[in-house]
Amino acid sequence: MRIGMLTGGGDCPGLNAVIRAVVRKGILHHGDEFVGFMEGWRGVLDDVTMPLDLQTTSGILHRGGTILRSSRTNVKKISGGFDKCVEVITKHKLDCLIALGGDDTQSISLALVERGVKCIGVPKTIDNDLSGTDACFGFDTAMGIATEAVDRLHSTAEAHNRVIVCEVMGRDAGWIAITSGIAGGADVILVPEVPIDMDEVCRLLKARWDAGKKFAIVVAAEGAKLPEKDQIAVGDKLDSFGHVRLSGIGQMLAEEIEKRTGYETRSVNLGHTQRGGTPSAFDRMLATRYGIAAIDLAHAGNFGRLVVLKGTQITDIPLAEAIAATRTVGADLLHVMKGLQPKG
Ligand code: F6P
């Protein structure tokens, strides 16, 4: 087969592991040929490619980022964009296109499937919020980085009798916040799924001070928000998929906490640190399993599908199902979080 591949949306650790697995199985077991499109859908629109073979995909398993680069190019926003994609895919005589990305990227794959292109999707996002799968690769690495940061913040917060608010990624789902907050022993965890109650935040902090601990850690997802208020963003510019750039809830909370409690408070925003660097062993494994599943689907002639993890098994679902809803943090983890906090 001749197979195209691209990585779209925000990068995350593990993309290279998927690319390597797809190419290795495709070449070693089927004699496939590959075309790598650069910078997500932009590479398809502009026909910018790189060769993908055993040599170009060697030595990349442990590397973060993506050898194919990435962008948030939205084909829907470009006049004649889908026709151009179909033209380029036809020119390269592709039998299949494998797109690694989150809901925005997969929404373009789905639109191409409706135009007869044989697409297969691989779920990627550190936010871990794609419905239909129990895990996206990249999330485990981000969770580990955020947990280490929360660990490190403890000693400096304690040394200065401070509250430190740690802002982590997570637009509409607070997976990184709740997992790093629980694993790192944060005193307050704020996720987009539950509006922030400032009285409750201050109650938890005061309870800690009253118990003799004169420092505390708050973990807040970038998408956490006060009731009836918008999420905190940098400017009002939207990206091509209509998202604002979230940032600033941590600093806003720090100011409000200091004002209400009198405790000296600082904030730190982990930002893209969470997306960079080497993938965890779990993410390399998951990414590799997804890659093998994707190339297997291609050879089974099973298109328009997304490879997913259900429990411990890799399987696949229709692309439409994957982008239907955001997978948010459930009641079970919120129950764990509350169980560790003093009762109101
Ligand atoms: O890919 C998801 C994500 O990391 C979000 O958590 C975050 O809001 C966004 O991407 C940041 O995007 P960008 O790198 O384009 O600023």
Short mmCIF file of C-alpha atoms and ligand atoms in Angstrom, two decimals:
data_model
loop_
_atom_site.label_atom_id
_atom_site.label_comp_id
_atom_site.label_asym_id
_atom_site.label_seq_id
_atom_site.Cartn_x
_atom_site.Cartn_y
_atom_site.Cartn_z
CA MET A 1 0.00 0.00 0.00
CA ARG A 2 0.97 3.67 -0.29
CA ILE A 3 0.17 5.39 2.98
CA GLY A 4 0.26 9.07 3.99
CA MET A 5 0.76 10.17 7.58
CA LEU A 6 0.48 13.49 9.45
CA THR A 7 0.48 14.90 12.99
CA GLY A 8 -1.99 17.75 13.71
CA GLY A 9 -2.86 20.04 16.62
CA GLY A 10 -0.73 20.59 19.71
CA ASP A 11 2.22 18.19 19.78
CA CYS A 12 2.65 15.69 22.57
CA PRO A 13 5.22 13.12 23.69
CA GLY A 14 4.71 9.81 21.86
CA LEU A 15 3.93 11.05 18.34
CA ASN A 16 7.29 9.79 17.05
CA ALA A 17 6.68 6.39 18.65
CA VAL A 18 3.44 6.03 16.64
CA ILE A 19 5.13 7.11 13.39
CA ARG A 20 7.96 4.61 13.95
CA ALA A 21 5.60 1.71 14.72
CA VAL A 22 3.40 2.35 11.66
CA VAL A 23 6.38 2.63 9.31
CA ARG A 24 8.26 -0.37 10.73
CA LYS A 25 5.33 -2.77 10.51
CA GLY A 26 4.23 -1.35 7.15
CA ILE A 27 7.65 -1.81 5.56
CA LEU A 28 8.88 -4.95 7.36
CA HIS A 29 5.63 -6.92 7.03
CA HIS A 30 3.88 -5.52 3.96
CA GLY A 31 6.46 -3.70 1.83
CA ASP A 32 4.41 -0.46 2.15
CA GLU A 33 5.56 2.95 0.94
CA PHE A 34 5.00 6.08 3.03
CA VAL A 35 4.60 9.81 2.49
CA GLY A 36 4.97 12.08 5.53
CA PHE A 37 2.97 15.34 5.30
CA MET A 38 4.65 18.21 7.17
CA GLU A 39 2.91 20.42 9.77
CA GLY A 40 -0.46 18.69 9.93
CA TRP A 41 -3.11 19.49 7.34
CA ARG A 42 -0.95 22.38 6.04
CA GLY A 43 1.40 19.79 4.52
CA VAL A 44 -1.49 18.18 2.65
CA LEU A 45 -2.87 21.51 1.41
CA ASP A 46 0.55 22.75 0.26
CA ASP A 47 1.90 19.30 -0.69
CA VAL A 48 4.94 19.56 1.57
CA THR A 49 6.26 16.11 2.41
CA MET A 50 9.19 14.17 3.79
CA PRO A 51 10.15 10.56 3.15
CA LEU A 52 9.16 8.09 5.85
CA ASP A 53 11.22 4.92 5.81
CA LEU A 54 13.25 2.74 8.15
CA GLN A 55 16.09 5.26 8.11
CA THR A 56 14.13 8.47 8.73
CA THR A 57 12.13 6.84 11.54
CA SER A 58 15.14 5.29 13.27
CA GLY A 59 16.25 6.66 16.67
CA ILE A 60 13.02 8.61 17.29
CA LEU A 61 11.16 6.35 19.77
CA HIS A 62 12.27 8.30 22.84
CA ARG A 63 12.12 11.76 21.25
CA GLY A 64 9.37 14.27 22.10
CA GLY A 65 7.78 16.52 19.48
CA THR A 66 7.18 15.07 16.02
CA ILE A 67 9.52 14.58 13.07
CA LEU A 68 6.53 15.58 10.89
CA ARG A 69 6.06 18.88 12.81
CA SER A 70 2.54 20.05 13.61
CA SER A 71 0.11 22.93 13.16
CA ARG A 72 -3.50 23.80 13.88
CA THR A 73 -4.34 24.32 10.18
CA ASN A 74 -8.11 24.08 9.71
CA VAL A 75 -8.99 22.89 6.21
CA LYS A 76 -12.62 23.98 6.78
CA LYS A 77 -11.47 27.62 6.94
CA ILE A 78 -9.71 27.48 3.55
CA SER A 79 -11.76 28.04 0.45
CA GLY A 80 -11.51 24.92 -1.74
CA GLY A 81 -9.40 23.33 1.02
CA PHE A 82 -10.98 19.87 0.91
CA ASP A 83 -10.76 19.70 -2.89
CA LYS A 84 -7.07 20.61 -2.64
CA CYS A 85 -6.51 17.86 -0.04
CA VAL A 86 -8.23 15.27 -2.24
CA GLU A 87 -6.16 16.42 -5.24
CA VAL A 88 -2.85 16.05 -3.35
CA ILE A 89 -3.84 12.68 -1.85
CA THR A 90 -4.81 11.47 -5.34
CA LYS A 91 -1.56 12.82 -6.83
CA HIS A 92 0.45 10.76 -4.32
CA LYS A 93 -1.69 7.69 -5.19
CA LEU A 94 -2.37 7.08 -1.50
CA ASP A 95 -4.39 4.04 -0.46
CA CYS A 96 -4.79 5.41 3.05
CA LEU A 97 -4.08 8.47 5.20
CA ILE A 98 -3.25 8.05 8.90
CA ALA A 99 -3.82 11.22 10.95
CA LEU A 100 -2.48 11.52 14.49
CA GLY A 101 -4.41 14.15 16.42
CA GLY A 102 -7.19 15.21 18.76
CA ASP A 103 -10.78 16.17 18.03
CA ASP A 104 -9.93 19.11 15.71
CA THR A 105 -7.60 16.99 13.55
CA GLN A 106 -10.03 14.06 13.48
CA SER A 107 -12.91 16.35 12.45
CA ILE A 108 -10.95 17.05 9.24
CA SER A 109 -10.28 13.31 8.75
CA LEU A 110 -14.02 12.67 9.08
CA ALA A 111 -14.86 15.34 6.49
CA LEU A 112 -12.34 13.71 4.12
CA VAL A 113 -13.84 10.25 4.75
CA GLU A 114 -17.15 11.73 3.62
CA ARG A 115 -15.35 12.74 0.39
CA GLY A 116 -14.09 9.20 -0.19
CA VAL A 117 -10.61 9.44 1.38
CA LYS A 118 -9.58 6.32 3.32
CA CYS A 119 -8.56 7.82 6.68
CA ILE A 120 -7.56 6.18 9.93
CA GLY A 121 -7.18 8.19 13.15
CA VAL A 122 -4.85 7.83 16.14
CA PRO A 123 -5.95 9.70 19.31
CA LYS A 124 -3.48 12.22 20.68
CA THR A 125 -3.78 14.96 23.27
CA ILE A 126 -2.15 15.62 26.62
CA ASP A 127 -5.58 16.84 27.77
CA ASN A 128 -6.79 13.19 27.57
CA ASP A 129 -10.27 14.43 26.67
CA LEU A 130 -11.10 12.51 23.50
CA SER A 131 -14.27 10.48 23.94
CA GLY A 132 -14.29 6.84 22.85
CA THR A 133 -10.88 6.01 24.25
CA ASP A 134 -9.78 5.41 27.83
CA ALA A 135 -6.42 7.08 27.20
CA CYS A 136 -4.59 9.32 24.76
CA PHE A 137 -0.81 9.00 24.60
CA GLY A 138 1.02 12.08 25.89
CA PHE A 139 -1.22 12.39 28.93
CA ASP A 140 0.82 10.04 31.12
CA THR A 141 4.00 12.03 30.42
CA ALA A 142 2.25 15.35 31.14
CA MET A 143 0.79 13.94 34.36
CA GLY A 144 4.28 12.84 35.44
CA ILE A 145 5.81 16.25 34.70
CA ALA A 146 3.02 18.06 36.57
CA THR A 147 3.30 15.69 39.55
CA GLU A 148 7.04 16.28 39.78
CA ALA A 149 6.41 20.03 39.70
CA VAL A 150 3.85 19.74 42.53
CA ASP A 151 6.38 17.69 44.53
CA ARG A 152 9.04 20.33 44.02
CA LEU A 153 6.75 23.21 44.92
CA HIS A 154 6.12 21.71 48.36
CA SER A 155 9.60 22.42 49.75
CA THR A 156 9.78 26.03 48.58
CA ALA A 157 6.19 26.72 49.73
CA GLU A 158 7.04 25.27 53.15
CA ALA A 159 10.29 27.23 53.44
CA HIS A 160 8.40 30.51 52.98
CA ASN A 161 5.02 29.74 54.61
CA ARG A 162 3.33 30.33 51.28
CA VAL A 163 0.46 29.12 49.18
CA ILE A 164 1.62 28.24 45.67
CA VAL A 165 -0.92 27.91 42.87
CA CYS A 166 0.25 25.64 40.06
CA GLU A 167 -1.59 26.13 36.74
CA VAL A 168 -1.57 23.09 34.46
CA MET A 169 -3.00 22.41 30.99
CA GLY A 170 -6.55 21.16 30.45
CA ARG A 171 -9.04 23.30 28.54
CA ASP A 172 -12.36 21.56 29.08
CA ALA A 173 -11.25 18.55 31.09
CA GLY A 174 -9.13 18.57 34.22
CA TRP A 175 -7.33 15.23 33.84
CA ILE A 176 -3.83 16.63 34.38
CA ALA A 177 -4.96 18.78 37.31
CA ILE A 178 -6.83 16.07 39.18
CA THR A 179 -4.26 13.32 38.66
CA SER A 180 -1.16 15.42 39.41
CA GLY A 181 -3.03 17.08 42.28
CA ILE A 182 -3.94 13.76 43.88
CA ALA A 183 -0.59 12.09 43.11
CA GLY A 184 1.33 15.16 44.33
CA GLY A 185 -0.77 15.66 47.45
CA ALA A 186 -2.15 19.12 46.59
CA ASP A 187 -4.47 20.69 49.16
CA VAL A 188 -6.90 22.18 46.62
CA ILE A 189 -7.56 20.93 43.08
CA LEU A 190 -9.60 22.99 40.60
CA VAL A 191 -10.89 21.52 37.33
CA PRO A 192 -13.02 22.93 34.49
CA GLU A 193 -15.79 20.44 35.31
CA VAL A 194 -16.58 22.12 38.66
CA PRO A 195 -16.97 25.92 38.94
CA ILE A 196 -14.50 27.44 41.42
CA ASP A 197 -15.99 28.20 44.84
CA MET A 198 -13.61 30.76 46.41
CA ASP A 199 -15.19 30.36 49.86
CA GLU A 200 -14.45 26.63 49.70
CA VAL A 201 -10.88 27.23 48.48
CA CYS A 202 -10.26 29.56 51.45
CA ARG A 203 -11.94 27.17 53.88
CA LEU A 204 -9.58 24.35 52.81
CA LEU A 205 -6.53 26.59 53.12
CA LYS A 206 -7.57 27.89 56.55
CA ALA A 207 -8.23 24.34 57.75
CA ARG A 208 -4.66 23.48 56.80
CA TRP A 209 -3.23 26.50 58.62
CA ASP A 210 -5.38 25.66 61.68
CA ALA A 211 -3.96 22.12 61.59
CA GLY A 212 -0.49 23.63 61.95
CA LYS A 213 0.69 23.40 58.33
CA LYS A 214 1.58 26.93 57.27
CA PHE A 215 1.94 26.24 53.55
CA ALA A 216 -0.26 24.78 50.83
CA ILE A 217 -0.37 23.80 47.17
CA VAL A 218 -3.30 24.54 44.86
CA VAL A 219 -3.41 22.87 41.43
CA ALA A 220 -5.67 24.57 38.89
CA ALA A 221 -6.45 23.51 35.33
CA GLU A 222 -6.05 26.38 32.84
CA GLY A 223 -9.73 25.96 31.95
CA ALA A 224 -11.05 26.19 35.53
CA LYS A 225 -13.41 29.12 35.96
CA LEU A 226 -15.49 31.05 38.48
CA PRO A 227 -19.28 30.54 38.26
CA GLU A 228 -20.87 32.66 35.53
CA LYS A 229 -17.42 33.88 34.38
CA ASP A 230 -15.48 33.14 31.20
CA GLN A 231 -12.26 31.14 31.26
CA ILE A 232 -9.15 33.34 31.68
CA ALA A 233 -7.40 33.88 28.34
CA VAL A 234 -4.48 35.81 26.90
CA GLY A 235 -6.09 38.39 24.60
CA ASP A 236 -9.14 37.52 22.56
CA LYS A 237 -7.47 36.09 19.44
CA LEU A 238 -8.87 32.73 18.36
CA ASP A 239 -6.88 29.97 16.66
CA SER A 240 -8.19 28.50 13.39
CA PHE A 241 -10.40 26.05 15.29
CA GLY A 242 -11.93 28.88 17.34
CA HIS A 243 -10.07 28.35 20.62
CA VAL A 244 -8.79 31.22 22.77
CA ARG A 245 -5.32 30.89 24.33
CA LEU A 246 -6.05 30.00 27.94
CA SER A 247 -3.66 31.24 30.62
CA GLY A 248 -3.86 33.27 33.82
CA ILE A 249 -6.30 31.50 36.14
CA GLY A 250 -3.36 30.58 38.43
CA GLN A 251 -2.24 34.19 38.90
CA MET A 252 -5.83 35.39 39.32
CA LEU A 253 -6.41 32.78 42.04
CA ALA A 254 -3.14 33.65 43.78
CA GLU A 255 -4.17 37.30 44.06
CA GLU A 256 -7.65 36.42 45.29
CA ILE A 257 -6.35 33.90 47.86
CA GLU A 258 -3.83 36.39 49.27
CA LYS A 259 -6.51 39.09 49.45
CA ARG A 260 -9.04 36.86 51.22
CA THR A 261 -6.76 34.90 53.57
CA GLY A 262 -3.74 37.14 54.12
CA TYR A 263 -1.44 34.16 53.33
CA GLU A 264 1.43 35.10 51.03
CA THR A 265 0.71 33.44 47.69
CA ARG A 266 2.60 32.84 44.45
CA SER A 267 1.59 31.25 41.16
CA VAL A 268 3.47 29.21 38.58
CA ASN A 269 2.20 28.23 35.14
CA LEU A 270 3.72 24.96 33.85
CA GLY A 271 2.55 25.69 30.30
CA HIS A 272 4.29 23.90 27.46
CA THR A 273 6.80 22.23 29.81
CA GLN A 274 4.06 19.61 30.08
CA ARG A 275 4.14 18.89 26.33
CA GLY A 276 7.90 18.82 25.82
CA GLY A 277 10.61 16.24 26.19
CA THR A 278 10.87 12.50 26.26
CA PRO A 279 7.70 10.36 26.52
CA SER A 280 7.17 8.11 29.54
CA ALA A 281 7.50 4.35 29.07
CA PHE A 282 3.69 4.08 29.34
CA ASP A 283 3.21 6.60 26.51
CA ARG A 284 5.83 4.87 24.33
CA MET A 285 3.99 1.59 24.84
CA LEU A 286 0.53 3.04 24.20
CA ALA A 287 1.76 4.99 21.16
CA THR A 288 3.47 1.90 19.74
CA ARG A 289 0.36 -0.26 20.27
CA TYR A 290 -1.76 2.43 18.54
CA GLY A 291 0.69 2.55 15.63
CA ILE A 292 0.58 -1.21 15.09
CA ALA A 293 -3.23 -1.17 15.37
CA ALA A 294 -3.46 1.64 12.79
CA ILE A 295 -1.35 -0.15 10.18
CA ASP A 296 -3.28 -3.38 10.87
CA LEU A 297 -6.56 -1.52 10.25
CA ALA A 298 -5.20 -0.16 6.96
CA HIS A 299 -4.34 -3.66 5.74
CA ALA A 300 -7.70 -4.99 6.89
CA GLY A 301 -9.29 -2.29 4.71
CA ASN A 302 -11.09 -0.88 7.73
CA PHE A 303 -11.21 2.88 7.15
CA GLY A 304 -12.97 5.86 8.78
CA ARG A 305 -12.02 4.54 12.20
CA LEU A 306 -10.01 5.64 15.23
CA VAL A 307 -7.80 3.23 17.17
CA VAL A 308 -8.68 3.39 20.88
CA LEU A 309 -7.89 1.85 24.25
CA LYS A 310 -10.79 0.14 26.07
CA GLY A 311 -9.67 -1.14 29.44
CA THR A 312 -6.39 -2.87 28.59
CA GLN A 313 -7.27 -3.74 24.98
CA ILE A 314 -6.66 -1.78 21.78
CA THR A 315 -9.68 -1.72 19.49
CA ASP A 316 -11.27 0.79 17.09
CA ILE A 317 -14.40 2.95 16.78
CA PRO A 318 -15.96 5.10 14.04
CA LEU A 319 -14.23 8.50 13.77
CA ALA A 320 -17.57 10.25 14.28
CA GLU A 321 -17.91 8.68 17.72
CA ALA A 322 -14.50 9.97 18.79
CA ILE A 323 -15.27 13.63 18.23
CA ALA A 324 -18.87 13.55 19.44
CA ALA A 325 -18.13 14.71 22.98
CA THR A 326 -15.40 15.79 25.38
CA ARG A 327 -14.36 13.13 27.88
CA THR A 328 -14.38 14.93 31.19
CA VAL A 329 -13.19 13.99 34.69
CA GLY A 330 -15.78 11.73 36.30
CA ALA A 331 -17.37 11.54 39.72
CA ASP A 332 -15.01 8.73 40.78
CA LEU A 333 -11.86 10.90 40.79
CA LEU A 334 -13.70 13.85 42.31
CA HIS A 335 -14.79 11.46 45.07
CA VAL A 336 -11.14 10.48 45.69
CA MET A 337 -10.13 14.16 45.79
CA LYS A 338 -12.87 15.07 48.29
CA GLY A 339 -12.07 12.05 50.47
CA LEU A 340 -8.62 13.50 51.13
CA GLN A 341 -9.88 16.97 52.12
CA PRO A 342 -11.34 18.10 55.48
CA LYS A 343 -15.14 17.96 55.52
CA GLY A 344 -17.03 21.27 55.35
O1 F6P B 1 -3.13 20.23 22.91
C1 F6P B 1 -3.90 20.64 23.99
C2 F6P B 1 -3.28 21.84 24.63
O2 F6P B 1 -2.04 21.50 25.18
C3 F6P B 1 -4.18 22.48 25.68
O3 F6P B 1 -4.07 21.91 26.93
C4 F6P B 1 -3.74 23.93 25.62
O4 F6P B 1 -4.79 24.79 26.01
C5 F6P B 1 -3.40 24.11 24.20
O5 F6P B 1 -3.06 22.87 23.68
C6 F6P B 1 -2.28 25.09 23.96
O6 F6P B 1 -2.13 25.24 22.60
P1 F6P B 1 -0.97 26.04 21.88
O7 F6P B 1 0.29 25.22 21.99
O8 F6P B 1 -1.42 26.15 20.47
O9 F6P B 1 -0.82 27.35 22.59
#
